[in-house]
């Protein structure tokens, strides 16, 4: 099927939810003129449709290949990545002093949504570089910003994030990779990392790795972690002591090489400290917050692609004398897919817009972004899975057959709730940190702003439920808070998305097909999805006792 990037949806969200015109009125984002926005949205759509989308199927069927430390990408990928670099697409939101265009992150989000919809396995490569740009801009030395940042910004030098080890997944503080000072300002890195996205490939001659490691005498846990910049190719052109030992064989995202990286087999990979010693987690969270919102965009992009595919199939497939799109249950699934996709896009772009406002000097917007990030990452990726699964169901038996492409969306989507902090960790972050951020004001002001604008009684009922559960969780012990954290996160995300969807419906009073679709999606979201979220209140406030009524062994 042909795929078309949702340019009009993106422009509506940027105008009405991000309110990008307000951002452009300030000095920080003065270059985000209406003409520039239109040019970026149209150009990104053409690029994604023309370069990345045609490679999606071959990326899935051929995949990245490993042989003796070398990873070879599928045919066509090198040329497409070269076109991505040549087009300057990596530079959109990057700092001007490093060769970027300094445009809003929310505008760059439209590009990443398009790339994820077109070919999520390929889009993972630039996604990691976007996070590295933020980490180096915030924490890198002057020399690192001079020698590496412009090359990452241009796309010439792809970047990776190296956290996970076999014994240290979500428990990052258990990592064992070591860093020993050489005496000239550099460090020797030894250890192994797993699940390293694009840790090795042939899209570019060099790769720069951001690696978490322990220095001599460092305390245990996350307080003893430092962050290092480790290039594959050294400044003098020699090969550094780092290589890819293997790649994983995965359910989906076959085009993305998920690498086991070995550091220091021949004595130590040379790296340089990013930021202060023992401050690695601070620098890495700068990178991870960017990555978490971009993972939310993976959910949005896959949901958009799956929805378009399902609608096209349902209009073409006839059963019982009419297109299956006209059968009530199929129509229910299609409308649910569209409503959830629009809601996830609204929430994620709005979160990016709050980061832009923080960059323009609005500290309160920064706190709001911190609350929104776990909502967007967890709920947005859950939506990607649900919509992709509904897409298979719309196709019926043919959805289970690989040739239709519907199954690939489900396989590709399933990783997103797991990496960059599992969705359970996002929920724990919400109740453990974000409910109390700024003495609770960040969360409470978000709910107050939602209350001030929402009109539908079903949204008001959900807001009541969210506030009641929040009050309960704030008074509960840690185990009870964590037990209710996931349903509570879903409630909060649906409330925020419903608020934004209602705003979009008010902004589309016309009678053309797009505006009718926008309003219908919002109406369905509020009528069907919002009450479902309200019904989660009992689970969110119910505590942990029921979860521990039996020992874990008895559940087998």
Coordinates of C-alpha atoms in Angstrom, one line a residue:
X1 CA 0.0 0.0 0.0
X2 CA 1.1 3.6 -0.5
X3 CA 1.8 5.6 2.6
X4 CA 1.2 9.3 3.1
X5 CA 2.7 11.3 6.0
X6 CA -0.1 13.0 8.0
X7 CA 1.1 16.6 7.2
X8 CA -2.2 18.2 7.8
X9 CA -2.6 16.5 11.2
X10 CA 0.9 17.6 12.2
X11 CA 0.3 21.2 11.2
X12 CA -3.0 21.3 13.2
X13 CA -1.3 19.9 16.3
X14 CA 1.7 22.3 16.0
X15 CA -0.7 25.2 15.6
X16 CA -3.3 24.4 18.2
X17 CA -1.5 22.4 20.9
X18 CA 2.2 23.3 20.7
X19 CA 1.1 26.8 19.7
X20 CA 4.2 27.1 17.6
X21 CA 3.3 30.6 16.6
X22 CA 3.8 31.7 20.2
X23 CA 7.3 30.1 20.2
X24 CA 8.2 31.8 17.0
X25 CA 7.3 35.2 18.5
X26 CA 10.2 34.9 20.9
X27 CA 13.9 35.3 20.0
X28 CA 14.8 31.7 20.7
X29 CA 12.7 30.3 17.8
X30 CA 12.2 33.3 15.6
X31 CA 13.2 31.3 12.6
X32 CA 10.2 29.0 12.9
X33 CA 8.1 31.1 10.5
X34 CA 5.0 29.7 8.9
X35 CA 6.8 29.3 5.6
X36 CA 9.7 27.4 7.3
X37 CA 7.2 25.1 9.1
X38 CA 5.4 24.3 5.9
X39 CA 8.7 23.6 4.1
X40 CA 9.9 21.3 6.8
X41 CA 6.6 19.4 7.1
X42 CA 6.3 19.0 3.3
X43 CA 10.0 18.2 2.8
X44 CA 10.1 15.7 5.6
X45 CA 7.0 13.9 4.2
X46 CA 8.5 13.7 0.7
X47 CA 11.8 12.4 2.2
X48 CA 10.2 9.7 4.4
X49 CA 7.8 8.5 1.7
X50 CA 10.5 8.5 -1.0
X51 CA 13.6 7.3 0.8
X52 CA 12.8 5.4 4.0
X53 CA 9.4 3.9 3.3
X54 CA 10.5 1.9 0.2
X55 CA 13.2 0.2 2.3
X56 CA 10.8 -0.9 5.1
X57 CA 10.0 -4.3 3.7
X58 CA 13.6 -5.2 2.7
X59 CA 14.8 -4.0 6.1
X60 CA 12.3 -6.5 7.7
X61 CA 13.0 -9.5 5.5
X62 CA 16.8 -9.1 5.0
X63 CA 17.7 -7.2 8.1
X64 CA 21.1 -6.2 9.4
X65 CA 23.8 -8.9 9.0
X66 CA 26.7 -9.6 11.3
X67 CA 30.0 -11.4 10.3
X68 CA 33.3 -11.3 12.2
X69 CA 32.5 -8.0 14.0
X70 CA 31.2 -6.3 10.8
X71 CA 27.5 -5.3 10.4
X72 CA 26.2 -4.9 6.9
X73 CA 22.9 -3.0 6.5
X74 CA 20.2 -4.1 4.0
X75 CA 20.5 -3.0 0.3
X76 CA 19.6 0.7 -0.2
X77 CA 20.2 1.8 3.4
X78 CA 23.6 3.4 2.9
X79 CA 22.3 5.5 0.0
X80 CA 19.2 6.5 2.0
X81 CA 21.2 7.5 5.0
X82 CA 23.6 9.5 2.8
X83 CA 20.5 11.3 1.4
X84 CA 19.4 12.0 5.0
X85 CA 22.7 13.6 5.8
X86 CA 22.9 15.5 2.5
X87 CA 19.4 16.9 3.1
X88 CA 20.4 18.3 6.5
X89 CA 17.6 16.5 8.3
X90 CA 19.6 15.8 11.5
X91 CA 20.2 19.6 11.9
X92 CA 16.6 20.8 12.4
X93 CA 16.5 21.3 16.2
X94 CA 20.3 21.1 16.8
X95 CA 22.2 24.1 18.2
X96 CA 23.1 26.8 15.7
X97 CA 26.7 27.0 17.0
X98 CA 27.2 23.4 16.1
X99 CA 25.8 23.7 12.6
X100 CA 22.1 23.1 13.4
X101 CA 19.1 25.2 12.5
X102 CA 17.9 25.8 16.1
X103 CA 14.2 25.1 15.2
X104 CA 11.7 23.8 17.8
X105 CA 12.0 20.2 19.0
X106 CA 8.2 19.9 18.3
X107 CA 8.9 20.6 14.6
X108 CA 11.7 18.0 14.6
X109 CA 9.1 15.6 16.1
X110 CA 7.1 15.7 12.9
X111 CA 10.2 14.5 11.0
X112 CA 10.8 11.7 13.4
X113 CA 7.1 10.6 13.3
X114 CA 7.4 10.4 9.5
X115 CA 10.6 8.4 9.7
X116 CA 9.2 6.0 12.3
X117 CA 6.0 5.5 10.2
X118 CA 8.0 4.9 7.1
X119 CA 10.7 2.6 8.5
X120 CA 11.0 2.4 12.3
X121 CA 14.1 0.1 12.2
X122 CA 16.0 2.7 10.1
X123 CA 14.7 5.7 12.1
X124 CA 16.4 4.3 15.2
X125 CA 19.8 5.4 13.9
X126 CA 19.2 9.2 13.9
X127 CA 17.0 8.9 17.0
X128 CA 20.0 8.0 19.1
X129 CA 22.1 10.8 17.6
X130 CA 19.4 13.3 18.6
X131 CA 19.8 12.3 22.3
X132 CA 23.6 12.4 22.0
X133 CA 23.4 16.0 20.7
X134 CA 21.5 17.1 23.7
X135 CA 23.8 15.3 26.1
X136 CA 27.0 16.8 24.6
X137 CA 25.5 20.2 24.3
X138 CA 24.6 20.2 28.0
X139 CA 27.5 18.4 29.5
X140 CA 30.3 18.1 26.9
X141 CA 33.6 19.9 27.2
X142 CA 34.6 22.7 24.8
X143 CA 36.8 20.3 22.9
X144 CA 34.1 17.7 22.6
X145 CA 31.7 20.3 21.3
X146 CA 34.3 21.5 18.8
X147 CA 35.5 18.1 17.6
X148 CA 32.4 15.9 17.8
X149 CA 29.2 17.8 18.2
X150 CA 29.1 19.4 14.7
X151 CA 29.8 16.0 13.1
X152 CA 27.0 14.4 15.0
X153 CA 24.7 17.3 14.2
X154 CA 25.4 16.9 10.5
X155 CA 24.8 13.1 10.6
X156 CA 28.3 12.4 9.5
X157 CA 29.0 10.7 12.9
X158 CA 26.2 8.6 14.2
X159 CA 26.0 8.2 18.0
X160 CA 24.9 5.4 20.4
X161 CA 23.9 5.0 24.0
X162 CA 25.7 2.3 26.0
X163 CA 23.9 1.5 29.3
X164 CA 22.8 -2.0 29.5
X165 CA 24.9 -5.0 30.6
X166 CA 23.9 -8.7 31.1
X167 CA 23.4 -8.2 34.9
X168 CA 22.4 -4.5 34.7
X169 CA 19.2 -3.9 32.7
X170 CA 16.7 -1.7 34.5
X171 CA 19.1 -1.7 37.5
X172 CA 21.7 0.5 35.8
X173 CA 23.6 0.9 39.1
X174 CA 24.7 -2.8 38.8
X175 CA 26.9 -2.1 35.8
X176 CA 30.5 -3.3 35.9
X177 CA 32.2 -1.7 32.9
X178 CA 35.4 0.0 34.1
X179 CA 37.3 3.2 33.2
X180 CA 40.9 3.6 34.2
X181 CA 42.7 7.0 33.8
X182 CA 45.6 7.0 31.3
X183 CA 47.2 10.1 32.7
X184 CA 46.8 12.3 29.6
X185 CA 43.1 13.2 30.2
X186 CA 41.9 10.0 28.4
X187 CA 40.6 6.8 30.0
X188 CA 40.8 3.1 29.1
X189 CA 37.3 1.5 29.0
X190 CA 36.9 -2.3 29.5
X191 CA 33.7 -4.2 29.7
X192 CA 30.7 -5.5 27.7
X193 CA 27.4 -3.8 26.8
X194 CA 24.3 -5.5 25.4
X195 CA 21.2 -4.2 23.4
X196 CA 23.2 -1.4 21.9
X197 CA 21.1 0.0 19.0
X198 CA 23.2 0.7 15.9
X199 CA 26.4 -0.1 17.9
X200 CA 28.0 -1.2 14.6
X201 CA 26.9 -0.7 10.9
X202 CA 28.2 0.5 7.6
X203 CA 26.1 3.6 7.2
X204 CA 29.1 5.8 8.1
X205 CA 32.8 5.1 8.5
X206 CA 32.8 6.2 12.2
X207 CA 30.5 5.9 15.2
X208 CA 30.8 7.6 18.6
X209 CA 29.6 5.7 21.6
X210 CA 28.4 7.3 24.9
X211 CA 29.3 4.7 27.5
X212 CA 28.5 4.4 31.2
X213 CA 31.4 3.1 33.3
X214 CA 32.8 3.0 36.8
X215 CA 36.0 4.8 37.7
X216 CA 38.5 3.6 40.4
X217 CA 37.1 4.0 43.9
X218 CA 33.6 4.9 42.7
X219 CA 30.8 4.2 45.1
X220 CA 28.3 1.4 44.4
X221 CA 25.1 2.1 42.6
X222 CA 24.2 4.9 40.3
X223 CA 26.2 7.4 42.3
X224 CA 29.4 5.7 41.1
X225 CA 28.7 6.0 37.3
X226 CA 30.5 8.3 34.9
X227 CA 29.8 8.9 31.2
X228 CA 32.5 8.6 28.5
X229 CA 32.8 9.5 24.8
X230 CA 34.4 6.5 23.0
X231 CA 34.8 6.7 19.2
X232 CA 35.1 3.7 16.9
X233 CA 37.8 5.4 15.0
X234 CA 40.3 7.5 16.9
X235 CA 41.2 11.1 15.8
X236 CA 44.5 9.8 14.3
X237 CA 42.6 7.4 12.1
X238 CA 43.5 4.2 14.0
X239 CA 40.8 1.7 15.1
X240 CA 39.8 1.9 18.8
X241 CA 39.7 -1.2 21.0
X242 CA 35.9 -1.6 20.6
X243 CA 34.0 -4.1 18.4
X244 CA 30.6 -5.7 17.9
X245 CA 30.7 -9.3 19.2
X246 CA 27.3 -10.2 17.8
X247 CA 23.8 -8.9 17.0
X248 CA 20.5 -10.1 18.4
X249 CA 17.9 -12.0 16.5
X250 CA 14.6 -10.2 17.4
X251 CA 10.9 -10.3 17.1
X252 CA 10.9 -7.1 15.1
X253 CA 12.9 -4.0 14.0
X254 CA 15.1 -6.4 12.0
X255 CA 16.8 -3.5 10.1
X256 CA 18.1 -2.1 13.4
X257 CA 21.3 -3.9 14.5
X258 CA 21.0 -4.6 18.2
X259 CA 24.6 -5.2 19.2
X260 CA 26.7 -6.8 21.9
X261 CA 29.6 -4.4 22.3
X262 CA 33.0 -5.4 23.7
X263 CA 35.3 -2.8 25.0
X264 CA 39.0 -3.4 25.8
X265 CA 39.7 -6.9 24.5
X266 CA 43.2 -5.7 23.5
X267 CA 43.9 -3.6 26.7
X268 CA 41.3 -0.8 26.7
X269 CA 39.2 1.4 24.5
X270 CA 40.2 5.0 24.7
X271 CA 37.5 7.4 25.8
X272 CA 37.1 10.8 27.3
X273 CA 34.9 11.9 30.3
X274 CA 31.7 13.7 29.5
X275 CA 30.9 16.2 32.3
X276 CA 32.1 15.5 35.8
X277 CA 33.3 12.2 37.2
X278 CA 30.5 10.4 39.0
X279 CA 27.9 12.5 37.2
X280 CA 27.2 10.1 34.4
X281 CA 23.6 9.5 35.2
X282 CA 22.8 13.2 35.1
X283 CA 24.3 13.4 31.6
X284 CA 22.7 10.2 30.5
X285 CA 19.2 11.2 31.6
X286 CA 19.6 14.3 29.4
X287 CA 20.0 11.8 26.5
X288 CA 17.3 9.4 27.8
X289 CA 14.6 12.1 28.2
X290 CA 15.0 13.0 24.6
X291 CA 15.0 9.3 23.6
X292 CA 11.9 8.5 25.6
X293 CA 9.8 11.1 23.8
X294 CA 11.2 9.9 20.5
X295 CA 10.2 6.4 21.4
X296 CA 6.7 7.7 22.0
X297 CA 6.9 8.9 18.4
X298 CA 7.6 5.4 17.4
X299 CA 4.3 4.4 18.9
X300 CA 2.6 7.3 17.0
X301 CA 4.4 6.6 13.7
X302 CA 3.6 2.9 13.7
X303 CA 0.0 3.6 14.7
X304 CA -0.4 6.0 11.8
X305 CA 1.0 3.5 9.3
X306 CA -1.0 0.6 10.7
X307 CA -4.2 2.8 10.6
X308 CA -3.7 3.8 7.0
X309 CA -3.0 0.2 6.0
X310 CA -6.1 -1.1 7.8
X311 CA -8.4 1.6 6.3
X312 CA -7.1 0.8 2.8
X313 CA -7.7 -2.9 3.3
X314 CA -11.1 -2.5 4.8
X315 CA -12.3 -0.3 2.0
X316 CA -11.1 -2.8 -0.6
X317 CA -12.1 -6.1 1.1
X318 CA -15.7 -7.1 0.5
X319 CA -17.7 -9.5 2.5
X320 CA -21.5 -10.2 2.7
X321 CA -22.1 -7.8 -0.2
X322 CA -20.3 -4.7 1.1
X323 CA -16.8 -3.4 2.1
X324 CA -15.8 -4.6 5.5
X325 CA -15.3 -1.0 6.5
X326 CA -19.1 -0.7 6.5
X327 CA -19.5 -3.5 9.1
X328 CA -20.1 -2.1 12.6
X329 CA -17.3 -4.0 14.4
X330 CA -14.7 -3.2 11.7
X331 CA -15.8 0.4 11.7
X332 CA -15.4 0.4 15.5
X333 CA -11.8 -0.9 15.2
X334 CA -10.9 1.7 12.5
X335 CA -12.4 4.6 14.5
X336 CA -10.6 3.4 17.6
X337 CA -7.3 3.2 15.7
X338 CA -7.7 6.7 14.4
X339 CA -8.8 8.1 17.8
X340 CA -5.9 6.5 19.6
X341 CA -3.4 7.6 17.0
X342 CA -4.5 11.2 17.1
X343 CA -4.5 11.2 20.9
X344 CA -1.0 9.8 21.1
X345 CA 0.2 12.4 18.6
X346 CA -1.4 15.2 20.5
X347 CA 0.1 14.2 23.8
X348 CA 3.6 13.6 22.5
X349 CA 3.8 16.8 20.4
X350 CA 2.5 18.8 23.4
X351 CA 5.3 17.4 25.5
X352 CA 7.9 18.3 23.0
X353 CA 6.4 21.8 22.9
X354 CA 6.8 22.1 26.7
X355 CA 10.5 21.3 26.3
X356 CA 10.7 24.0 23.7
X357 CA 9.2 26.5 26.1
X358 CA 11.7 25.5 28.7
X359 CA 14.5 26.2 26.2
X360 CA 13.0 29.6 25.7
X361 CA 13.2 30.3 29.5
X362 CA 9.9 29.0 30.9
X363 CA 10.9 26.9 33.9
X364 CA 7.3 25.9 34.7
X365 CA 7.0 24.4 31.2
X366 CA 10.2 22.4 32.0
X367 CA 8.5 20.9 35.1
X368 CA 5.4 20.2 33.1
X369 CA 7.5 18.4 30.5
X370 CA 9.0 16.2 33.2
X371 CA 5.5 15.1 34.2
X372 CA 4.5 14.5 30.6
X373 CA 7.5 12.5 29.5
X374 CA 6.5 9.2 31.3
X375 CA 2.9 9.6 30.2
X376 CA 3.8 10.1 26.5
X377 CA 6.5 7.3 26.5
X378 CA 4.4 4.7 28.2
X379 CA 0.9 5.4 26.9
X380 CA 2.2 6.4 23.4
X381 CA 4.0 3.1 23.0
X382 CA 1.1 1.1 24.4
X383 CA -1.1 2.8 21.8
X384 CA 1.4 1.7 19.1
X385 CA 1.0 -1.9 20.2
X386 CA -2.8 -1.7 20.5
X387 CA -3.3 0.0 17.1
X388 CA -1.0 -2.4 15.4
X389 CA -2.8 -5.3 16.9
X390 CA -6.1 -3.9 15.8
X391 CA -4.7 -3.5 12.3
X392 CA -4.0 -7.2 12.2
X393 CA -7.5 -7.9 13.4
X394 CA -9.0 -5.7 10.7
X395 CA -7.2 -7.8 8.1
X396 CA -8.5 -11.0 9.5
X397 CA -6.6 -14.1 8.5
X398 CA -4.6 -12.1 6.0
X399 CA -3.3 -9.9 8.9
X400 CA -1.5 -13.0 10.2
X401 CA 0.1 -13.5 6.8
X402 CA 3.4 -11.6 6.5
X403 CA 2.8 -10.5 2.9
X404 CA 0.2 -7.9 3.9
X405 CA 2.6 -6.0 6.2
X406 CA 0.2 -5.7 9.1
X407 CA 2.1 -8.3 11.1
X408 CA 5.4 -6.3 10.8
X409 CA 3.8 -3.3 12.4
X410 CA 2.9 -5.4 15.5
X411 CA 6.3 -7.0 15.6
X412 CA 8.1 -3.7 15.3
X413 CA 5.8 -1.9 17.8
X414 CA 6.3 -4.5 20.6
X415 CA 9.8 -3.4 21.6
X416 CA 8.8 0.2 22.3
X417 CA 7.2 -0.4 25.7
X418 CA 10.4 -2.1 26.8
X419 CA 13.4 0.0 25.9
X420 CA 14.5 3.4 27.1
X421 CA 13.0 2.5 30.5
X422 CA 10.2 0.0 30.5
X423 CA 6.7 1.4 30.8
X424 CA 6.5 0.0 34.3
X425 CA 9.5 2.2 35.1
X426 CA 7.8 5.2 33.6
X427 CA 4.8 4.5 35.8
X428 CA 7.1 4.2 38.9
X429 CA 8.7 7.5 37.9
X430 CA 5.3 9.2 37.7
X431 CA 4.2 8.2 41.2
X432 CA 7.7 8.2 42.7
X433 CA 9.1 11.5 41.5
X434 CA 6.7 13.4 39.3
X435 CA 3.7 13.5 41.6
X436 CA 6.0 15.4 44.1
X437 CA 8.0 17.5 41.6
X438 CA 8.2 21.1 42.6
X439 CA 6.4 20.2 45.9
X440 CA 3.6 18.7 43.8
X441 CA 2.9 21.9 41.8
X442 CA 4.0 20.6 38.4
X443 CA 1.4 17.8 38.5
X444 CA -1.3 19.9 40.1
X445 CA -1.0 22.9 37.8
X446 CA -1.3 20.5 34.8
X447 CA -4.6 19.2 36.2
X448 CA -5.7 22.7 37.0
X449 CA -5.1 23.8 33.4
X450 CA -6.9 20.8 32.1
X451 CA -9.9 21.5 34.4
X452 CA -10.0 25.1 33.3
X453 CA -10.5 24.2 29.6
X454 CA -12.4 20.9 29.4
X455 CA -16.1 20.9 28.8
X456 CA -17.3 17.4 28.3
X457 CA -18.7 15.8 31.5
X458 CA -16.9 12.6 30.8
X459 CA -13.6 14.4 30.8
X460 CA -14.6 16.2 34.0
X461 CA -15.4 12.8 35.6
X462 CA -11.9 11.5 34.7
X463 CA -10.3 14.6 36.1
X464 CA -12.1 14.0 39.3
X465 CA -10.9 10.4 39.4
X466 CA -7.3 11.4 38.7
X467 CA -7.3 13.9 41.5
X468 CA -8.8 11.5 43.9
X469 CA -6.3 8.7 43.1
X470 CA -3.4 11.2 43.2
X471 CA -4.4 12.2 46.7
X472 CA -4.6 8.6 47.7
X473 CA -1.2 7.7 46.2
X474 CA 0.5 10.7 47.9
X475 CA -0.6 9.3 51.2
X476 CA 0.2 5.7 50.5
X477 CA 3.4 3.6 51.1
X478 CA 5.8 2.9 48.4
X479 CA 4.5 -0.6 47.5
X480 CA 0.9 0.6 47.3
X481 CA 1.9 3.5 45.1
X482 CA 3.8 1.3 42.8
X483 CA 1.0 -1.3 42.6
X484 CA -1.4 1.4 41.3
X485 CA 1.1 3.2 39.2
X486 CA 0.4 1.8 35.8
X487 CA -3.4 2.2 35.8
X488 CA -2.8 5.7 37.2
X489 CA -0.4 6.6 34.4
X490 CA -3.0 5.5 31.9
X491 CA -5.7 7.6 33.5
X492 CA -3.4 10.7 33.5
X493 CA -2.3 10.1 29.9
X494 CA -5.9 9.7 28.6
X495 CA -7.0 12.8 30.5
X496 CA -4.3 14.9 29.0
X497 CA -4.9 13.5 25.5
X498 CA -8.6 13.9 25.8
X499 CA -8.1 17.6 26.9
X500 CA -6.0 18.1 23.8
X501 CA -8.3 16.2 21.5
X502 CA -11.2 18.4 22.7
X503 CA -9.2 21.5 21.8
X504 CA -8.5 20.1 18.3
X505 CA -12.2 19.4 17.8
X506 CA -13.0 23.0 18.6
X507 CA -10.4 24.2 16.2
X508 CA -11.9 22.3 13.3
X509 CA -15.4 23.6 12.8
X510 CA -15.5 23.1 9.0
X511 CA -17.1 20.5 6.9
X512 CA -14.3 19.1 4.8
X513 CA -13.3 15.5 5.3
X514 CA -10.2 16.1 7.4
X515 CA -12.0 18.3 9.9
X516 CA -14.9 15.9 10.1
X517 CA -12.4 13.1 10.8
X518 CA -10.7 15.1 13.5
X519 CA -13.9 15.8 15.3
X520 CA -15.2 12.2 14.9
X521 CA -11.9 10.9 16.3
X522 CA -12.2 13.3 19.3
X523 CA -15.8 12.4 19.9
X524 CA -15.0 8.7 19.9
X525 CA -12.0 9.2 22.2
X526 CA -14.1 11.1 24.7
X527 CA -17.1 8.7 24.4
X528 CA -15.3 5.4 24.5
X529 CA -11.7 5.7 25.7
X530 CA -12.1 8.3 28.4
X531 CA -14.7 6.3 30.4
X532 CA -12.4 3.2 30.1
X533 CA -9.7 5.2 31.8
X534 CA -12.1 6.4 34.5
X535 CA -12.8 2.8 35.3
X536 CA -9.2 2.2 36.2
X537 CA -9.5 4.2 39.4
X538 CA -10.2 1.2 41.6
X539 CA -7.1 -0.6 40.4
X540 CA -5.0 2.6 40.7
X541 CA -6.0 3.2 44.3
X542 CA -6.4 -0.4 45.4
X543 CA -3.0 -1.0 46.9
X544 CA -0.6 -3.9 46.8
X545 CA -2.3 -6.4 49.0
X546 CA -4.1 -8.3 46.2
X547 CA -0.8 -8.6 44.3
X548 CA 0.9 -10.4 47.2
X549 CA -2.0 -12.6 48.3
X550 CA -0.1 -15.6 46.9
X551 CA 3.7 -16.3 46.6
X552 CA 5.0 -15.8 43.1
X553 CA 5.7 -19.5 42.8
X554 CA 2.0 -20.3 43.2
X555 CA 1.2 -18.2 40.1
X556 CA 2.9 -20.7 37.9

